[in-house]
mmCIF file of C-alpha atoms in Angstrom:
data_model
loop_
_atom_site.group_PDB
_atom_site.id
_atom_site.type_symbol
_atom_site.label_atom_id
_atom_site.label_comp_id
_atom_site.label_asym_id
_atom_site.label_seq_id
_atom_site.Cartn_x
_atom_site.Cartn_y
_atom_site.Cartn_z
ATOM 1 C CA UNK A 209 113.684 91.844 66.970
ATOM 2 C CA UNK A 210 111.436 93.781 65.005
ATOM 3 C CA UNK A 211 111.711 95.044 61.573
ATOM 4 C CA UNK A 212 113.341 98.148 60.231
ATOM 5 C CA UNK A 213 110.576 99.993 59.787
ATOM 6 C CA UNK A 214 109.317 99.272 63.118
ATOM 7 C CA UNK A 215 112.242 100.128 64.846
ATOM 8 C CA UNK A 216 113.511 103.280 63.191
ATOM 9 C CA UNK A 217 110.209 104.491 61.837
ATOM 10 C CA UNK A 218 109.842 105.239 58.287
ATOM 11 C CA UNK A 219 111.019 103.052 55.003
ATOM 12 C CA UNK A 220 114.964 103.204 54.957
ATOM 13 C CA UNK A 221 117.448 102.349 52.744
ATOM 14 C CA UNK A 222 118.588 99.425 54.532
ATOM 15 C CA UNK A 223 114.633 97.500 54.116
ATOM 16 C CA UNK A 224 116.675 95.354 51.425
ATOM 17 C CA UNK A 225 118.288 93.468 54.407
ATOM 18 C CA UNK A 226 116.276 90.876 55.798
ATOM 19 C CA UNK A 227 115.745 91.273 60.297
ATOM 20 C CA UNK A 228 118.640 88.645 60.229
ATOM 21 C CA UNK A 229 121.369 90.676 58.172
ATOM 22 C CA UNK A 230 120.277 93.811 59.750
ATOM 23 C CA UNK A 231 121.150 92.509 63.129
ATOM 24 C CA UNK A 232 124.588 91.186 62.007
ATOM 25 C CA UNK A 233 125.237 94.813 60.779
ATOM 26 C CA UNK A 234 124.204 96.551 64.098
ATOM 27 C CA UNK A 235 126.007 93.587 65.984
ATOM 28 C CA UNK A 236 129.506 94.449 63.938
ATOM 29 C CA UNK A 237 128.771 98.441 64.817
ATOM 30 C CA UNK A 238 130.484 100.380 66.693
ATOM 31 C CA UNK A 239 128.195 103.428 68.522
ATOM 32 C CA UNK A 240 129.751 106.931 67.568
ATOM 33 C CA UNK A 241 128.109 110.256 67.990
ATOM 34 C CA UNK A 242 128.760 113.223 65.569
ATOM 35 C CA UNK A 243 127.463 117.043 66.178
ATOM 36 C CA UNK A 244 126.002 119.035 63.746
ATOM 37 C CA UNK A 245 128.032 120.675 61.138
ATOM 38 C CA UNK A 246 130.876 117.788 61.744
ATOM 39 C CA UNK A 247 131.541 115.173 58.453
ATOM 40 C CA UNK A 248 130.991 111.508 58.822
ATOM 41 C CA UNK A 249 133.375 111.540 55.517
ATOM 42 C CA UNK A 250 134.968 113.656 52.827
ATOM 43 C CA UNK A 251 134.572 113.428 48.833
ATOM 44 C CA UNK A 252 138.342 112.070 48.293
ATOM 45 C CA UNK A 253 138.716 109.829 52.053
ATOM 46 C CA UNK A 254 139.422 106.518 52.634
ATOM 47 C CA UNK A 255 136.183 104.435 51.809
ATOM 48 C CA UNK A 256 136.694 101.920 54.013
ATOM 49 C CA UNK A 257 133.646 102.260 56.577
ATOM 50 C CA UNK A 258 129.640 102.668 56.345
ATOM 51 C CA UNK A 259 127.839 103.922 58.562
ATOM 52 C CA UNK A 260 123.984 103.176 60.173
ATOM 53 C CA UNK A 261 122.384 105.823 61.205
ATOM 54 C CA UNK A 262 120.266 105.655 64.643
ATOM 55 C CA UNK A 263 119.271 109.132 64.306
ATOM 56 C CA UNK A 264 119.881 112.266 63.175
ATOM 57 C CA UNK A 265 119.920 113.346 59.563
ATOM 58 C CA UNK A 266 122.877 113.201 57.010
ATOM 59 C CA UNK A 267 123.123 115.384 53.482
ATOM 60 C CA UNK A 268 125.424 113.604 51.117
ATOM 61 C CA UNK A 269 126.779 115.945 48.575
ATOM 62 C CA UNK A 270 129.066 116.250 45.170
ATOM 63 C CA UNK A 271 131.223 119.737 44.648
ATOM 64 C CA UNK A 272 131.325 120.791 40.736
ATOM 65 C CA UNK A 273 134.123 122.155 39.093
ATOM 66 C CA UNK A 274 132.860 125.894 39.867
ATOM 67 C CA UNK A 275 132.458 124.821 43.306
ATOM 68 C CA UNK A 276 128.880 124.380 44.042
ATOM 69 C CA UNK A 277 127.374 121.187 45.843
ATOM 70 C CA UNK A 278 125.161 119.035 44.648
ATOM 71 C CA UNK A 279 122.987 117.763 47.381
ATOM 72 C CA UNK A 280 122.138 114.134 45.926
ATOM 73 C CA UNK A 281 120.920 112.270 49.704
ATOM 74 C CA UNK A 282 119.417 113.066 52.231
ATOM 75 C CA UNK A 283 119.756 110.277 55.413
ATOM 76 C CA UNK A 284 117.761 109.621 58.252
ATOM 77 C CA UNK A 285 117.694 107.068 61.037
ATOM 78 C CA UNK A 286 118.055 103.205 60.034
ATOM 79 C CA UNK A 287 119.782 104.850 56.193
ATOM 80 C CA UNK A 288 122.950 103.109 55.351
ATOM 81 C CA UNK A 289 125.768 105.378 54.558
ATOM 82 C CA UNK A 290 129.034 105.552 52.687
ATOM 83 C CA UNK A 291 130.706 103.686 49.713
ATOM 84 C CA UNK A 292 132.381 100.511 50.496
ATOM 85 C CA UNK A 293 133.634 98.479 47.340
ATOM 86 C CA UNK A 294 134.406 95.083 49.730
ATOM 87 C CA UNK A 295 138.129 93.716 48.529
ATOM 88 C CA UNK A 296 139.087 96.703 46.921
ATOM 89 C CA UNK A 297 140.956 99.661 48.437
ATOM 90 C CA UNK A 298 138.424 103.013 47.056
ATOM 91 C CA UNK A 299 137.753 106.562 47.673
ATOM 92 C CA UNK A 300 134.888 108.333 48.931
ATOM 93 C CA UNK A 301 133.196 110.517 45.517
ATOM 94 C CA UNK A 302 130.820 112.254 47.989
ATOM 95 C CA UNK A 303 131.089 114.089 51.063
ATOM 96 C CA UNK A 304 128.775 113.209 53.996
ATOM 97 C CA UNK A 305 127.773 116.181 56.143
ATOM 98 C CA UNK A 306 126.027 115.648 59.564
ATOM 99 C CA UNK A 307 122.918 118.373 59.100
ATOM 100 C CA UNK A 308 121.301 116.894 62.558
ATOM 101 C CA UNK A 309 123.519 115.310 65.586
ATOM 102 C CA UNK A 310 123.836 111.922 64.654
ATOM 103 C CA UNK A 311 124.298 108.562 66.323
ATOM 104 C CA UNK A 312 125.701 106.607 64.132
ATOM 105 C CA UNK A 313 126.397 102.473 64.234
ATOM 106 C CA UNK A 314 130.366 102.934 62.723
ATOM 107 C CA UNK A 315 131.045 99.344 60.622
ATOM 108 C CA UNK A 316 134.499 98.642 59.368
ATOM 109 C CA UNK A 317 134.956 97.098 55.737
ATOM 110 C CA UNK A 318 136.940 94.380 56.960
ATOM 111 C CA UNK A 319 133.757 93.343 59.006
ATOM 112 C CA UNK A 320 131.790 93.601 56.174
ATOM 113 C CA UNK A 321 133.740 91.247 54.144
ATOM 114 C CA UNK A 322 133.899 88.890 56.704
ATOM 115 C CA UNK A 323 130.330 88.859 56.812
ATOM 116 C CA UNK A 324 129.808 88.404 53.237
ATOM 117 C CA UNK A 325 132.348 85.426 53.396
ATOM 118 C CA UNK A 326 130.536 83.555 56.187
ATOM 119 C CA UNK A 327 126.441 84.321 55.104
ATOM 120 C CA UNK A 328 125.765 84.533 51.548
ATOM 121 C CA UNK A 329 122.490 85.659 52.342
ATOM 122 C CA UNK A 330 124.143 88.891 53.462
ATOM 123 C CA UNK A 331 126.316 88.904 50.289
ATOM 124 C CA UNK A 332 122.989 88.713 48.446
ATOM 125 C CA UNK A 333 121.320 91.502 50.535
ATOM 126 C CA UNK A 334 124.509 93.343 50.864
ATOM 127 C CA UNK A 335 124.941 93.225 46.194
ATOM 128 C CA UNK A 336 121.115 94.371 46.312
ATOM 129 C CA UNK A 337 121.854 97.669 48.745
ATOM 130 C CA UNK A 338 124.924 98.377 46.788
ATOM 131 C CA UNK A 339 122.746 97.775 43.584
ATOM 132 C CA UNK A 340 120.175 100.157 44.473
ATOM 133 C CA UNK A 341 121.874 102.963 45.838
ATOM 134 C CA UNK A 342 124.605 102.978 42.600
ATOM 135 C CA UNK A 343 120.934 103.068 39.892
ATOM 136 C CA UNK A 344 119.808 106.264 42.059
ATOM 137 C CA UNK A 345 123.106 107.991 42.011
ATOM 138 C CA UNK A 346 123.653 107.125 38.035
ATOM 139 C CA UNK A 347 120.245 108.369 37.451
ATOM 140 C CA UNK A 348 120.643 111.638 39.508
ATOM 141 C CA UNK A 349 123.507 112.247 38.128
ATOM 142 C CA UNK A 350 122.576 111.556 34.077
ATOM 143 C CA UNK A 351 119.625 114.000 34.909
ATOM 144 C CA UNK A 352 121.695 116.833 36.170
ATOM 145 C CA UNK A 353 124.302 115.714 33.416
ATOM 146 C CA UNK A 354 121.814 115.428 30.338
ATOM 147 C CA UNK A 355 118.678 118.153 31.390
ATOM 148 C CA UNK A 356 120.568 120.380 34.108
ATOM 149 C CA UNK A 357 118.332 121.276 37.088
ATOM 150 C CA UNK A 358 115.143 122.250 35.659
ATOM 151 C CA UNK A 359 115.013 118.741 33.735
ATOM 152 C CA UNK A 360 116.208 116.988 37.360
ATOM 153 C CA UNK A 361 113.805 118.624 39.118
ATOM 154 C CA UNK A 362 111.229 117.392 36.416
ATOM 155 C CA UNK A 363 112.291 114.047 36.438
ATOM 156 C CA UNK A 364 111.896 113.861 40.136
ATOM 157 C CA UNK A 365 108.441 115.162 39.921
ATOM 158 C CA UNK A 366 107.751 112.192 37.454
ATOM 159 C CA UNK A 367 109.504 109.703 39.818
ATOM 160 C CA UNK A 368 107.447 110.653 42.853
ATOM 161 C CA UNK A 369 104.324 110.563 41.080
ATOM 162 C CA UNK A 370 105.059 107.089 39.616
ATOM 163 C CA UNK A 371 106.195 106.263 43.063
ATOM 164 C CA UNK A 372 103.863 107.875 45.683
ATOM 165 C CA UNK A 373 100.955 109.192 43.155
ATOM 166 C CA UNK A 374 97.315 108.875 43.113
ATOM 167 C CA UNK A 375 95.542 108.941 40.155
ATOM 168 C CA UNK A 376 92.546 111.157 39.883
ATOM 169 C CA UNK A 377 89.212 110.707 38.045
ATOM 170 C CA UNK A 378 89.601 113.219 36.000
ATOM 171 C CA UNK A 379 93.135 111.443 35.204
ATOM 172 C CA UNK A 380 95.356 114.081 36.664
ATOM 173 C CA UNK A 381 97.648 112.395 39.265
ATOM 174 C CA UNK A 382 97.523 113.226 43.352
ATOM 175 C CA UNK A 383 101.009 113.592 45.051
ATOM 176 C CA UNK A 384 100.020 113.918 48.604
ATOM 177 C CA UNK A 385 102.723 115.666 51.048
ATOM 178 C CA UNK A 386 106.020 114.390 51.113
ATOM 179 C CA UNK A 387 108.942 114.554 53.345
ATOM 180 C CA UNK A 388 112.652 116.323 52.089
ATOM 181 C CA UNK A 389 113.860 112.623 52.636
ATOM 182 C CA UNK A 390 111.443 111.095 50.388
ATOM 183 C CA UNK A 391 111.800 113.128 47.855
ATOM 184 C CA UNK A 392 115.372 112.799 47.892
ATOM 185 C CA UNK A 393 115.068 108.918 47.693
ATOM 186 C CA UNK A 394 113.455 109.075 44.663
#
């Protein structure tokens, strides 16, 4: 088996799962395909599935009170998808719209916790996932909350420099050409 990055391309959200776990997640999947336009979930659903992307692209967003959306993700192939609180009974907060036809590995919550009851190394990887993706969305959303967009959109300009930027001799710093996705990861 090779490793994520080999196998779906660029650096996904799931690299925090060793080759091992990974494979126990695609082995639990089951292989769905969704069209463009069509929802993998709605903000208010049943959270009781994730879903692994094998291509295609998926825009996670959050309506406001005034009805705008929020686009806070943006998904690609070997990206980890949805909210699953194992043992607990929750609600999706975000809605998942398919923005390129997706085929998607579908993975139940109960096979999740089953898998997290017989390999605590995928507990472990599985907390770390979870971890990561719940400091992004609290930090996305105490920019928009605390600086509104011009202040988000500055403190994603600071993230991808400190992230992907070069710094200069002349000390400015050198943000070469990035992808929608990657700048939506940050």
């Amino acid at each position: 088996m090779t490793n994520i990055i080999e196998q779906f391309g660029e650096p996904c959200n799931t690299s925090c799962f060793s080759e091992q776990n990974v494979e126990r997640l695609i082995s639990i999947g089951k292989e769905r395909t969704y069209p463009d336009s069509s929802h993998l979930f709605w903000e208010g659903d049943l959270s009781d599935k994730l879903f692994l992307l094998k291509s295609g692209r998926v825009k996670i967003t959050k309506s406001t009170d005034e009805g705008k959306e929020l686009i806070l993700y943006m998904y690609q192939a070997g990206d980890l998808v949805g909210q699953v609180d194992p043992f607990h009974s929750t609600k999706h907060t975000f809605t998942a719209e398919v923005i390129e036809e997706a085929e998607v590995l579908l993975i139940e919550q109960k096979d999740i916790e089953i898998l997290i009851c017989q390999h605590c190394d995928f507990s472990i990887d599985f907390m770390k996932w979870m971890g990561i993706h719940h400091r992004l969305t609290q930090t996305k959303f105490r920019d928009l909350m605390m600086y509104g967009k011009p202040g988000a959109l500055c403190s994603t300009l600071i993230r991808l420099s400190n992230t992907y930027g070069e710094e200069l001799e002349d000390g400015g710093i050198l943000i070469n050409k990035k992808s929608h996705i990657q700048i939506y990861r940050t």
